[in-house]
Amino acid sequence: MTDANRVLIFDTTLRDGEQSPGATMSHAEKLEIASLLDEMGVDIIEAGFPIASEGDFAAVSEIARAAQNATICGLARANFKDIDRCWEAVKHAKSPRIHTFIGTSPLHRQIPNLTQDEMAERIHETVTHARNLCDNVQWSPMDATRTEFDYLCRVIEIAIKAGASTINIPDTVGYTAPRESAELIRRLIAEIPGAADVVFATHCHNDLGMATANSLAAVEAGARQIECTINGLGERAGNTALEEVVMAVKTRHDIMPFTTGVDTTKIMHISRRVATVSGFAVQPNKAIVGKNAFAHESGIHQDGMLKNPENFEIMRPEDVGLSATNLVMGKHSGRAALRSKLAELGYEMGDNQLKDVFVRFKELADRKKEVFDDDLVALMRDASTDPADEYLKVKFLRVVCGTQAPQSADITLTVAGEDQQATAQGDGPVDAAFNAVKAIYPHNARLQLYQVHAVTEGTDAQATVTVRMEEDGVLATGEAADTDTVVASAKAYVTALNRLRVRKEKLGGKDTREVSYKDAG
Ligand code: KIV
Ligand code: ZN
């Protein structure tokens, strides 16, 4: 094993991941995710797109100031204004990086309407400008996998000569396949003068479900940086999933002798946090982080597992931060047991926070005989400390439902500390509850997503409800858990409304993504 086999992990959950429609994260949530990424040993964190909005700029700046280990990177299109703004945000980091890009394929060249020569000149100017500001510059030819090979070589050579030290090869539309991905990297490294002196990165989208395979193939061909997101979060079908590449090289070290600096035991916790704050639940059968990824533990393979876990396990649950034993908590469990269980699940907390959580845990344990790990995670998701979530609160809810329509809801909300009551009817109890909220807090937001998940098995299981709302292009997601699905729904709904209110105030009604890649030239 040599250092030549060390692969850098570049996480873009907060930039490319957050770009997926609806995946909005609050400022506090972005800082939390960045700190978890930093702690888990990710090498480079792409913290955002600073020119896109004041919010993005503030988040990148603060993440840059706070990062302890990781390089902090910001994205910039190929113009001086973007690059300057990016530098202003990342310069606070111990190790800053500017990532600048332009679409180089025939289709993408048409967007800024530049000839090949004009674009080559633009690349020279912008990479030089970025390099004058920052020692660490990454350059990407967007849609590289659909760019003519000769032109791709030409512009990469220009970027290297202008001072880029990382060349990223994006498969922007998820078009490539493993053999082709490897071949492209191999040829670029072999044929471009100066290629041996820079790091080649691979950035794959998952439109054909091949992102992880394409990334690993690129590494086998010489790429030494993988760009990825937690849970594969990202536009359309998403990006390469961090947990997949990291666990693949760890588990199949025999055929892929690469290493990363990621502490894999932190994977489960960050995966759950990203699912919560982005509002994108992880599908149960998702590799590594899905609820069923280790389900054989308690399923039909139990006998084989007891004889030898390797019969059915290619990696241990502990390796990704799942506890080996799912110690069940109940109403007799004490505060110390709760603290240690939560720490095991990745939640460290001070005495005051523990006090609140303990009260909520006892309430849950009274309603539910056995409290499983997943119940505690749902409880923690619900225990928001974000002041934005305090404006509207559900204090009381009673619904009348059944076969006899109409269903109705009687609700008391605390609005800025004052109780207000309303009764409304609806098409089902959830609709009635939402109508009652609207009667107290009128709004024009549109419901974009309403999702219910049972946290564990059994009819007394908690339901986790996710609600996504949109108004004037601004999106916000709320999530809540309760053994009563209608209560969880009403709580998630008001959380989404609270967040929408704060976002709209901050943005003055503008979407954070007002700046699009269409202006990439
Ligand atoms: O997919 C892509 O091309 C990108 C670039 C901005 C690197 O995300
Ligand atoms: Zn991308």
Coordinates of C-alpha atoms and ligand atoms in Angstrom, one line a residue:
M1 CA 0.0 0.0 0.0
T2 CA 1.4 3.4 -1.0
D3 CA 0.1 6.9 -0.8
A4 CA -0.4 6.7 -4.5
N5 CA -3.5 4.6 -3.6
R6 CA -5.0 7.2 -1.3
V7 CA -8.2 8.5 -2.9
L8 CA -9.4 12.0 -1.9
I9 CA -13.1 12.2 -1.0
F10 CA -14.7 15.4 -2.2
D11 CA -18.2 15.8 -0.7
T12 CA -20.6 18.0 -2.6
T13 CA -23.8 17.3 -0.5
L14 CA -24.1 21.0 0.3
R15 CA -23.7 22.1 -3.3
D16 CA -24.7 19.5 -5.9
G17 CA -26.8 17.7 -3.4
E18 CA -28.7 20.7 -2.2
Q19 CA -29.3 21.6 -5.8
S20 CA -31.9 18.8 -6.1
P21 CA -35.3 20.3 -6.3
G22 CA -36.8 20.6 -2.8
A23 CA -33.6 19.7 -0.9
T24 CA -33.3 22.9 1.0
M25 CA -31.3 23.1 4.1
S26 CA -31.3 25.9 6.7
H27 CA -28.2 27.7 7.5
A28 CA -27.9 25.9 10.8
E29 CA -28.4 22.5 9.1
K30 CA -25.7 23.3 6.5
L31 CA -23.2 24.1 9.3
E32 CA -24.1 20.9 11.1
I33 CA -23.7 18.7 8.1
A34 CA -20.4 20.4 7.2
S35 CA -19.1 19.8 10.7
L36 CA -20.1 16.1 10.5
L37 CA -18.3 15.8 7.2
D38 CA -15.2 17.5 8.6
E39 CA -15.3 15.2 11.6
M40 CA -15.7 12.0 9.6
G41 CA -12.5 12.7 7.6
V42 CA -13.8 14.0 4.2
D43 CA -10.9 15.6 2.5
I44 CA -12.7 18.4 0.6
I45 CA -16.2 19.9 1.4
E46 CA -17.8 21.8 -1.4
A47 CA -19.9 24.0 0.8
G48 CA -22.0 25.9 -1.7
F49 CA -22.1 28.3 -4.7
P50 CA -21.4 31.6 -3.1
I51 CA -22.7 33.9 -5.8
A52 CA -26.0 32.1 -5.9
S53 CA -27.5 33.9 -2.9
E54 CA -26.6 35.8 0.3
G55 CA -27.6 32.6 2.1
D56 CA -25.1 30.4 0.2
F57 CA -22.4 33.0 0.7
A58 CA -23.0 33.2 4.4
A59 CA -23.1 29.4 4.8
V60 CA -19.8 28.9 2.8
S61 CA -18.1 31.7 4.8
E62 CA -19.1 30.2 8.1
I63 CA -18.3 26.7 7.2
A64 CA -14.8 27.9 6.0
R65 CA -14.2 29.6 9.3
A66 CA -15.3 26.6 11.3
A67 CA -13.6 23.7 9.4
Q68 CA -10.9 22.0 11.4
N69 CA -9.5 19.5 8.9
A70 CA -11.1 19.6 5.5
T71 CA -10.3 21.8 2.6
I72 CA -13.3 24.1 2.0
C73 CA -14.3 24.7 -1.6
G74 CA -16.9 26.9 -3.3
L75 CA -18.2 26.8 -6.8
A76 CA -17.9 29.6 -9.3
R77 CA -18.8 29.9 -13.0
A78 CA -16.2 31.0 -15.5
N79 CA -16.4 34.7 -14.8
F80 CA -14.5 37.1 -12.5
K81 CA -17.5 38.1 -10.5
D82 CA -18.3 34.6 -9.5
I83 CA -14.7 33.7 -8.8
D84 CA -14.2 36.9 -6.6
R85 CA -17.3 36.1 -4.6
C86 CA -16.3 32.5 -4.2
W87 CA -12.9 33.6 -2.9
E88 CA -14.5 36.1 -0.5
A89 CA -16.4 33.2 1.1
V90 CA -13.7 30.4 1.1
K91 CA -10.7 32.6 2.0
H92 CA -11.5 32.2 5.7
A93 CA -10.7 28.5 5.6
K94 CA -7.4 27.0 6.8
S95 CA -7.3 25.3 3.5
P96 CA -9.5 27.1 0.8
R97 CA -10.2 26.0 -2.7
I98 CA -11.9 27.7 -5.7
H99 CA -13.8 25.4 -8.0
T100 CA -14.5 27.0 -11.4
F101 CA -16.2 25.3 -14.3
I102 CA -17.7 25.8 -17.8
G103 CA -19.7 23.5 -20.1
T104 CA -17.4 22.3 -22.8
S105 CA -19.5 19.9 -24.9
P106 CA -21.0 21.0 -28.2
L107 CA -24.4 21.4 -26.6
H108 CA -23.1 23.3 -23.6
R109 CA -20.8 25.6 -25.7
Q110 CA -24.0 26.9 -27.3
I111 CA -25.3 28.3 -24.0
P112 CA -22.8 31.2 -23.7
N113 CA -22.5 31.0 -27.5
L114 CA -18.7 30.8 -27.6
T115 CA -16.6 29.3 -30.3
Q116 CA -14.0 26.7 -29.3
D117 CA -11.3 29.3 -29.4
E118 CA -13.3 31.9 -27.4
M119 CA -14.0 29.3 -24.8
A120 CA -10.4 28.3 -24.6
E121 CA -9.5 31.9 -24.0
R122 CA -12.1 32.2 -21.3
I123 CA -10.8 29.2 -19.5
H124 CA -7.3 30.6 -19.6
E125 CA -8.4 33.9 -18.2
T126 CA -10.7 32.6 -15.5
V127 CA -8.4 29.9 -14.1
T128 CA -5.5 32.4 -14.1
H129 CA -7.7 34.8 -12.2
A130 CA -8.7 32.1 -9.7
R131 CA -5.1 31.0 -9.3
N132 CA -4.0 34.6 -8.5
L133 CA -6.4 34.6 -5.6
C134 CA -6.0 31.1 -4.3
D135 CA -3.3 28.5 -4.4
N136 CA -5.7 25.7 -4.7
V137 CA -7.9 25.8 -7.8
Q138 CA -10.0 23.0 -9.3
W139 CA -11.3 23.3 -12.8
S140 CA -14.2 21.3 -14.4
P141 CA -15.2 21.0 -18.0
M142 CA -18.9 20.4 -17.4
D143 CA -20.4 17.6 -19.6
A144 CA -16.9 16.3 -20.1
T145 CA -18.1 12.9 -21.1
R146 CA -20.0 14.4 -24.1
T147 CA -17.1 16.7 -25.1
E148 CA -15.0 15.9 -28.2
F149 CA -11.9 14.2 -26.9
D150 CA -9.4 16.4 -28.7
Y151 CA -11.1 19.6 -27.5
L152 CA -11.3 18.2 -23.9
C153 CA -7.5 17.6 -24.0
R154 CA -6.9 21.1 -25.3
V155 CA -8.9 22.9 -22.6
I156 CA -7.6 20.7 -19.8
E157 CA -4.0 21.5 -20.8
I158 CA -4.9 25.2 -20.8
A159 CA -6.4 24.9 -17.3
I160 CA -3.3 23.0 -16.0
K161 CA -1.0 25.6 -17.5
A162 CA -3.1 28.4 -15.9
G163 CA -2.5 26.8 -12.5
A164 CA -5.4 24.4 -11.8
S165 CA -4.1 21.6 -9.5
T166 CA -7.2 19.5 -9.7
I167 CA -9.0 18.6 -12.9
N168 CA -12.5 17.3 -12.4
I169 CA -14.1 15.2 -15.2
P170 CA -17.9 15.5 -14.7
D171 CA -20.3 13.1 -16.2
T172 CA -22.9 15.8 -15.8
V173 CA -25.9 13.9 -17.3
G174 CA -25.0 10.4 -16.1
Y175 CA -24.3 9.2 -19.6
T176 CA -21.1 7.2 -19.3
A177 CA -20.5 3.6 -18.5
P178 CA -17.7 2.0 -16.4
R179 CA -15.4 0.9 -19.2
E180 CA -15.8 4.2 -21.0
S181 CA -15.3 6.2 -17.7
A182 CA -12.0 4.3 -17.1
E183 CA -10.8 4.7 -20.7
L184 CA -11.4 8.4 -20.7
I185 CA -9.4 9.0 -17.5
R186 CA -6.6 6.7 -18.7
R187 CA -6.3 8.5 -22.0
L188 CA -6.5 12.0 -20.5
I189 CA -3.7 11.2 -18.1
A190 CA -1.6 9.6 -20.7
E191 CA -2.0 12.2 -23.4
I192 CA -2.2 15.6 -21.8
P193 CA 1.1 17.3 -21.0
G194 CA 1.4 18.1 -17.3
A195 CA -1.4 15.6 -16.4
A196 CA 0.9 13.7 -14.1
D197 CA 1.4 16.8 -11.9
V198 CA -2.3 17.3 -11.1
V199 CA -5.1 15.3 -9.4
F200 CA -7.8 14.0 -11.7
A201 CA -11.2 13.8 -10.1
T202 CA -14.3 12.0 -11.1
H203 CA -17.8 13.5 -10.7
C204 CA -20.6 11.1 -11.7
H205 CA -24.4 11.5 -11.9
N206 CA -26.6 8.5 -11.5
D207 CA -29.1 8.8 -14.4
L208 CA -28.4 5.2 -15.6
G209 CA -27.7 3.9 -12.1
M210 CA -24.0 3.6 -12.8
A211 CA -22.5 6.6 -10.9
T212 CA -20.7 4.6 -8.2
A213 CA -19.4 2.0 -10.7
N214 CA -18.3 4.8 -13.0
S215 CA -16.5 6.6 -10.2
L216 CA -14.6 3.4 -9.1
A217 CA -13.7 2.6 -12.7
A218 CA -12.2 6.1 -13.0
V219 CA -10.2 5.5 -9.9
E220 CA -8.8 2.3 -11.2
A221 CA -7.7 4.2 -14.3
G222 CA -5.9 6.8 -12.3
A223 CA -8.4 9.4 -10.9
R224 CA -7.5 10.2 -7.2
Q225 CA -10.5 12.3 -6.2
I226 CA -14.1 11.1 -6.0
E227 CA -16.8 13.7 -5.9
C228 CA -19.9 12.4 -4.1
T229 CA -22.8 13.2 -1.8
I230 CA -24.2 11.6 1.3
N231 CA -27.1 9.2 0.3
G232 CA -26.3 10.0 -3.3
L233 CA -28.4 13.2 -2.9
G234 CA -28.5 15.2 -6.1
E235 CA -30.4 16.4 -9.1
R236 CA -32.5 13.9 -11.0
A237 CA -31.2 10.5 -10.0
G238 CA -28.5 12.0 -7.8
N239 CA -24.7 11.7 -7.5
T240 CA -22.3 9.0 -6.6
A241 CA -23.0 8.1 -3.0
L242 CA -20.1 8.7 -0.6
E243 CA -21.0 5.7 1.5
E244 CA -21.0 3.4 -1.5
V245 CA -17.5 4.3 -2.7
V246 CA -16.0 4.4 0.7
M247 CA -17.4 1.0 1.7
A248 CA -16.7 -0.5 -1.7
V249 CA -13.0 0.2 -1.4
K250 CA -12.9 -0.9 2.2
T251 CA -14.8 -4.1 1.6
R252 CA -13.2 -5.1 -1.8
H253 CA -9.7 -4.0 -0.9
D254 CA -8.5 -7.3 -2.6
I255 CA -9.5 -6.0 -6.0
M256 CA -9.5 -2.2 -5.4
P257 CA -6.5 -1.5 -3.2
F258 CA -7.4 2.1 -2.4
T259 CA -7.9 3.9 0.8
T260 CA -9.8 6.9 2.0
G261 CA -9.5 9.0 5.1
V262 CA -13.2 8.6 6.0
D263 CA -14.2 7.1 9.4
T264 CA -16.9 4.8 8.2
T265 CA -18.4 4.4 11.6
K266 CA -19.9 7.9 11.2
I267 CA -21.7 7.0 8.0
M268 CA -25.1 6.0 9.4
H269 CA -25.5 9.1 11.6
I270 CA -24.7 11.6 8.8
S271 CA -26.9 9.6 6.4
R272 CA -29.8 10.0 8.8
R273 CA -29.1 13.7 9.4
V274 CA -28.9 14.4 5.6
A275 CA -32.1 12.5 5.0
T276 CA -33.8 14.5 7.7
V277 CA -32.6 18.0 6.8
S278 CA -32.9 17.6 3.1
G279 CA -36.4 16.0 3.3
F280 CA -35.1 13.1 1.0
A281 CA -35.8 9.9 2.8
V282 CA -33.4 7.0 2.1
Q283 CA -35.1 4.1 0.3
P284 CA -35.2 1.0 2.5
N285 CA -33.1 -1.1 0.0
K286 CA -30.4 1.5 -0.6
A287 CA -26.9 0.1 -0.4
I288 CA -25.1 0.6 3.0
V289 CA -27.6 3.1 4.5
G290 CA -31.0 1.7 3.7
K291 CA -33.1 0.4 6.6
N292 CA -32.9 -3.1 5.1
A293 CA -29.2 -3.1 4.2
F294 CA -28.4 -5.2 7.3
A295 CA -31.9 -6.6 7.8
H296 CA -30.8 -10.2 7.5
E297 CA -29.6 -9.7 11.0
S298 CA -33.1 -10.4 12.2
G299 CA -34.6 -12.0 9.2
I300 CA -34.7 -15.4 7.6
H301 CA -30.9 -15.7 7.5
Q302 CA -30.7 -15.5 11.3
D303 CA -29.7 -19.1 11.7
G304 CA -26.8 -18.8 9.2
M305 CA -25.9 -15.5 10.8
L306 CA -25.6 -17.0 14.2
K307 CA -23.4 -19.8 13.0
N308 CA -21.1 -17.3 11.2
P309 CA -22.0 -13.7 10.4
E310 CA -19.8 -13.9 7.3
N311 CA -22.4 -16.3 5.8
F312 CA -24.5 -13.4 4.8
E313 CA -22.5 -10.3 5.7
I314 CA -19.9 -8.7 3.6
M315 CA -19.4 -5.9 6.1
R316 CA -20.3 -5.5 9.7
P317 CA -23.1 -3.2 10.8
E318 CA -20.7 -1.6 13.3
D319 CA -18.4 -0.6 10.4
V320 CA -21.0 1.9 9.3
G321 CA -22.0 2.9 12.8
L322 CA -25.0 0.7 13.4
S323 CA -24.9 -0.8 16.8
A324 CA -24.3 -4.6 16.7
T325 CA -27.1 -5.1 19.2
N326 CA -30.2 -3.2 18.9
L327 CA -30.6 -2.7 22.7
V328 CA -34.3 -2.0 23.3
M329 CA -35.1 0.9 25.6
G330 CA -38.3 1.2 27.5
K331 CA -40.1 3.2 30.2
H332 CA -37.8 1.9 32.9
S333 CA -34.6 3.0 31.2
G334 CA -32.9 5.8 33.0
R335 CA -31.2 9.0 31.9
A336 CA -27.7 7.5 31.8
A337 CA -28.8 4.6 29.6
L338 CA -30.5 7.1 27.3
R339 CA -27.4 9.3 27.1
S340 CA -25.2 6.4 26.3
K341 CA -27.6 5.0 23.7
L342 CA -27.9 8.4 22.0
A343 CA -24.1 8.8 22.0
E344 CA -23.9 5.4 20.3
L345 CA -26.3 6.7 17.7
G346 CA -24.1 9.8 17.2
Y347 CA -26.0 12.4 19.3
E348 CA -23.8 14.0 21.9
M349 CA -25.6 16.4 24.1
G350 CA -25.3 18.7 27.1
D351 CA -27.3 18.2 30.3
N352 CA -30.1 20.6 29.4
Q353 CA -30.8 19.1 26.0
L354 CA -30.7 15.6 27.5
K355 CA -33.3 16.8 30.1
D356 CA -35.7 17.8 27.3
V357 CA -35.1 14.7 25.3
F358 CA -35.5 12.5 28.3
V359 CA -39.0 13.9 29.0
R360 CA -40.0 13.3 25.4
F361 CA -38.5 9.8 25.6
K362 CA -40.6 9.0 28.6
E363 CA -43.7 10.2 26.9
L364 CA -42.9 8.0 24.0
A365 CA -42.1 5.0 26.2
D366 CA -45.4 5.4 27.9
R367 CA -47.2 5.1 24.6
K368 CA -44.9 2.5 23.1
K369 CA -43.7 -0.6 25.0
E370 CA -40.4 -0.9 23.2
V371 CA -38.3 2.0 22.0
F372 CA -35.9 1.0 19.2
D373 CA -32.9 2.8 17.8
D374 CA -35.0 4.1 14.9
D375 CA -37.5 5.5 17.4
L376 CA -34.8 7.5 19.1
V377 CA -33.5 8.8 15.8
A378 CA -37.0 9.9 14.9
L379 CA -37.3 11.5 18.4
M380 CA -34.1 13.4 17.9
R381 CA -35.2 14.6 14.4
D382 CA -38.2 15.9 16.1
A383 CA -36.3 17.7 18.8
S384 CA -35.4 20.7 16.7
T385 CA -33.3 23.4 18.4
D386 CA -33.8 25.8 15.5
P387 CA -35.5 29.0 16.7
A388 CA -37.2 29.2 13.3
D389 CA -39.3 26.2 14.4
E390 CA -40.8 28.1 17.4
Y391 CA -43.1 30.6 15.7
L392 CA -46.0 28.2 15.0
K393 CA -46.5 25.2 17.3
V394 CA -49.1 22.6 17.6
K395 CA -50.5 22.6 21.1
F396 CA -53.7 20.6 20.8
L397 CA -55.2 18.5 18.0
R398 CA -58.3 16.4 17.9
V399 CA -59.7 14.9 14.7
V400 CA -63.0 13.2 14.0
C401 CA -62.6 10.7 11.2
G402 CA -64.0 7.4 9.9
T403 CA -66.4 6.2 7.2
Q404 CA -68.8 9.1 7.8
A405 CA -67.6 12.2 6.0
P406 CA -66.8 15.0 6.5
Q407 CA -63.8 14.5 8.7
S408 CA -63.0 17.5 10.9
A409 CA -60.1 18.8 13.0
D410 CA -60.1 21.0 16.1
I411 CA -56.6 22.5 16.6
T412 CA -54.9 24.9 18.9
L413 CA -51.7 26.5 17.6
T414 CA -49.4 28.7 19.5
V415 CA -48.6 31.6 17.2
A416 CA -45.7 33.7 18.4
G417 CA -46.4 32.6 21.9
E418 CA -50.2 33.2 21.8
D419 CA -52.8 30.4 21.6
Q420 CA -55.3 30.4 18.7
Q421 CA -58.0 27.9 18.0
A422 CA -59.8 26.8 14.8
T423 CA -62.0 24.0 13.6
A424 CA -62.0 22.9 9.9
Q425 CA -63.3 20.1 7.8
G426 CA -61.4 18.2 5.1
D427 CA -61.1 15.3 2.8
G428 CA -59.7 13.0 5.5
P429 CA -58.2 13.8 8.9
V430 CA -54.9 15.1 7.5
D431 CA -56.6 17.4 5.1
A432 CA -58.9 18.6 7.9
A433 CA -55.9 19.3 10.2
F434 CA -54.0 21.2 7.4
N435 CA -57.2 23.3 6.7
A436 CA -57.5 24.1 10.4
V437 CA -53.8 25.3 10.4
K438 CA -54.6 27.4 7.4
A439 CA -57.6 28.9 9.1
I440 CA -55.3 30.2 11.8
Y441 CA -52.3 31.0 9.6
P442 CA -53.5 31.9 6.1
H443 CA -50.9 31.3 3.4
N444 CA -50.5 30.7 -0.3
A445 CA -47.9 28.0 0.0
R446 CA -48.4 24.9 -2.2
L447 CA -47.9 21.4 -0.8
Q448 CA -45.2 19.8 -2.9
L449 CA -44.6 16.6 -1.0
Y450 CA -46.4 14.6 1.8
Q451 CA -44.7 11.4 2.8
V452 CA -45.3 9.0 5.7
H453 CA -42.9 6.4 6.9
A454 CA -43.4 3.9 9.7
V455 CA -40.2 4.1 11.9
T456 CA -40.5 0.5 13.2
E457 CA -42.8 -2.4 12.8
G458 CA -46.1 -2.8 14.7
T459 CA -49.3 -0.9 15.0
D460 CA -47.9 1.3 17.8
A461 CA -45.0 2.3 15.5
Q462 CA -44.1 6.0 15.3
A463 CA -44.8 7.6 11.9
T464 CA -42.3 10.0 10.5
V465 CA -44.0 12.6 8.2
T466 CA -42.2 14.8 5.8
V467 CA -44.0 17.8 4.3
R468 CA -42.5 20.1 1.6
M469 CA -44.1 23.4 0.8
E470 CA -43.4 25.9 -2.0
E471 CA -44.3 29.6 -2.3
D472 CA -43.0 31.9 -5.0
G473 CA -40.2 29.5 -5.8
V474 CA -39.0 29.2 -2.2
L475 CA -39.1 25.7 -0.7
A476 CA -39.1 24.5 2.8
T477 CA -39.3 21.0 4.4
G478 CA -40.7 20.0 7.7
E479 CA -40.5 16.6 9.4
A480 CA -42.0 15.3 12.6
A481 CA -42.6 11.9 14.3
D482 CA -45.4 10.7 16.5
T483 CA -47.3 7.5 17.2
D484 CA -50.3 9.4 15.9
T485 CA -49.9 9.9 12.1
V486 CA -52.2 12.9 12.0
V487 CA -50.4 14.7 14.9
A488 CA -47.0 14.0 13.1
S489 CA -48.5 15.4 9.9
A490 CA -49.8 18.6 11.6
K491 CA -46.4 19.1 13.3
A492 CA -44.5 18.5 10.1
Y493 CA -46.8 20.9 8.3
V494 CA -46.2 23.8 10.7
T495 CA -42.5 23.1 10.8
A496 CA -42.4 23.5 7.0
L497 CA -44.5 26.7 7.3
N498 CA -42.1 28.1 10.0
R499 CA -39.1 27.5 7.8
L500 CA -40.8 28.9 4.7
R501 CA -41.6 32.0 6.6
V502 CA -37.9 32.4 7.7
R503 CA -36.6 31.6 4.2
K504 CA -38.9 34.1 2.6
E505 CA -37.9 36.8 5.0
K506 CA -34.2 36.2 4.4
L507 CA -34.5 36.0 0.6
G508 CA -37.1 38.8 0.2
G509 CA -39.1 36.3 -1.9
K510 CA -36.2 35.2 -4.2
D511 CA -35.3 31.6 -4.8
T512 CA -31.7 30.7 -3.8
R513 CA -31.2 29.2 -7.2
E514 CA -31.9 32.4 -9.1
V515 CA -28.4 32.1 -10.6
S516 CA -28.4 29.1 -12.9
Y517 CA -25.8 27.2 -14.8
K518 CA -27.3 28.6 -17.9
D519 CA -25.2 31.7 -17.2
A520 CA -22.1 29.4 -16.9
G521 CA -20.4 31.4 -19.7
Ligands
KIV1 O1 -22.4 17.8 -12.8 C1 -21.6 18.7 -13.0 O2 -21.1 18.9 -14.1 C2 -21.3 19.7 -12.0 C3 -20.3 20.7 -12.2 C4 -20.6 22.0 -11.7 C5 -19.0 20.2 -11.7 O3 -21.9 19.5 -10.9
ZN2 ZN -22.8 17.5 -10.7

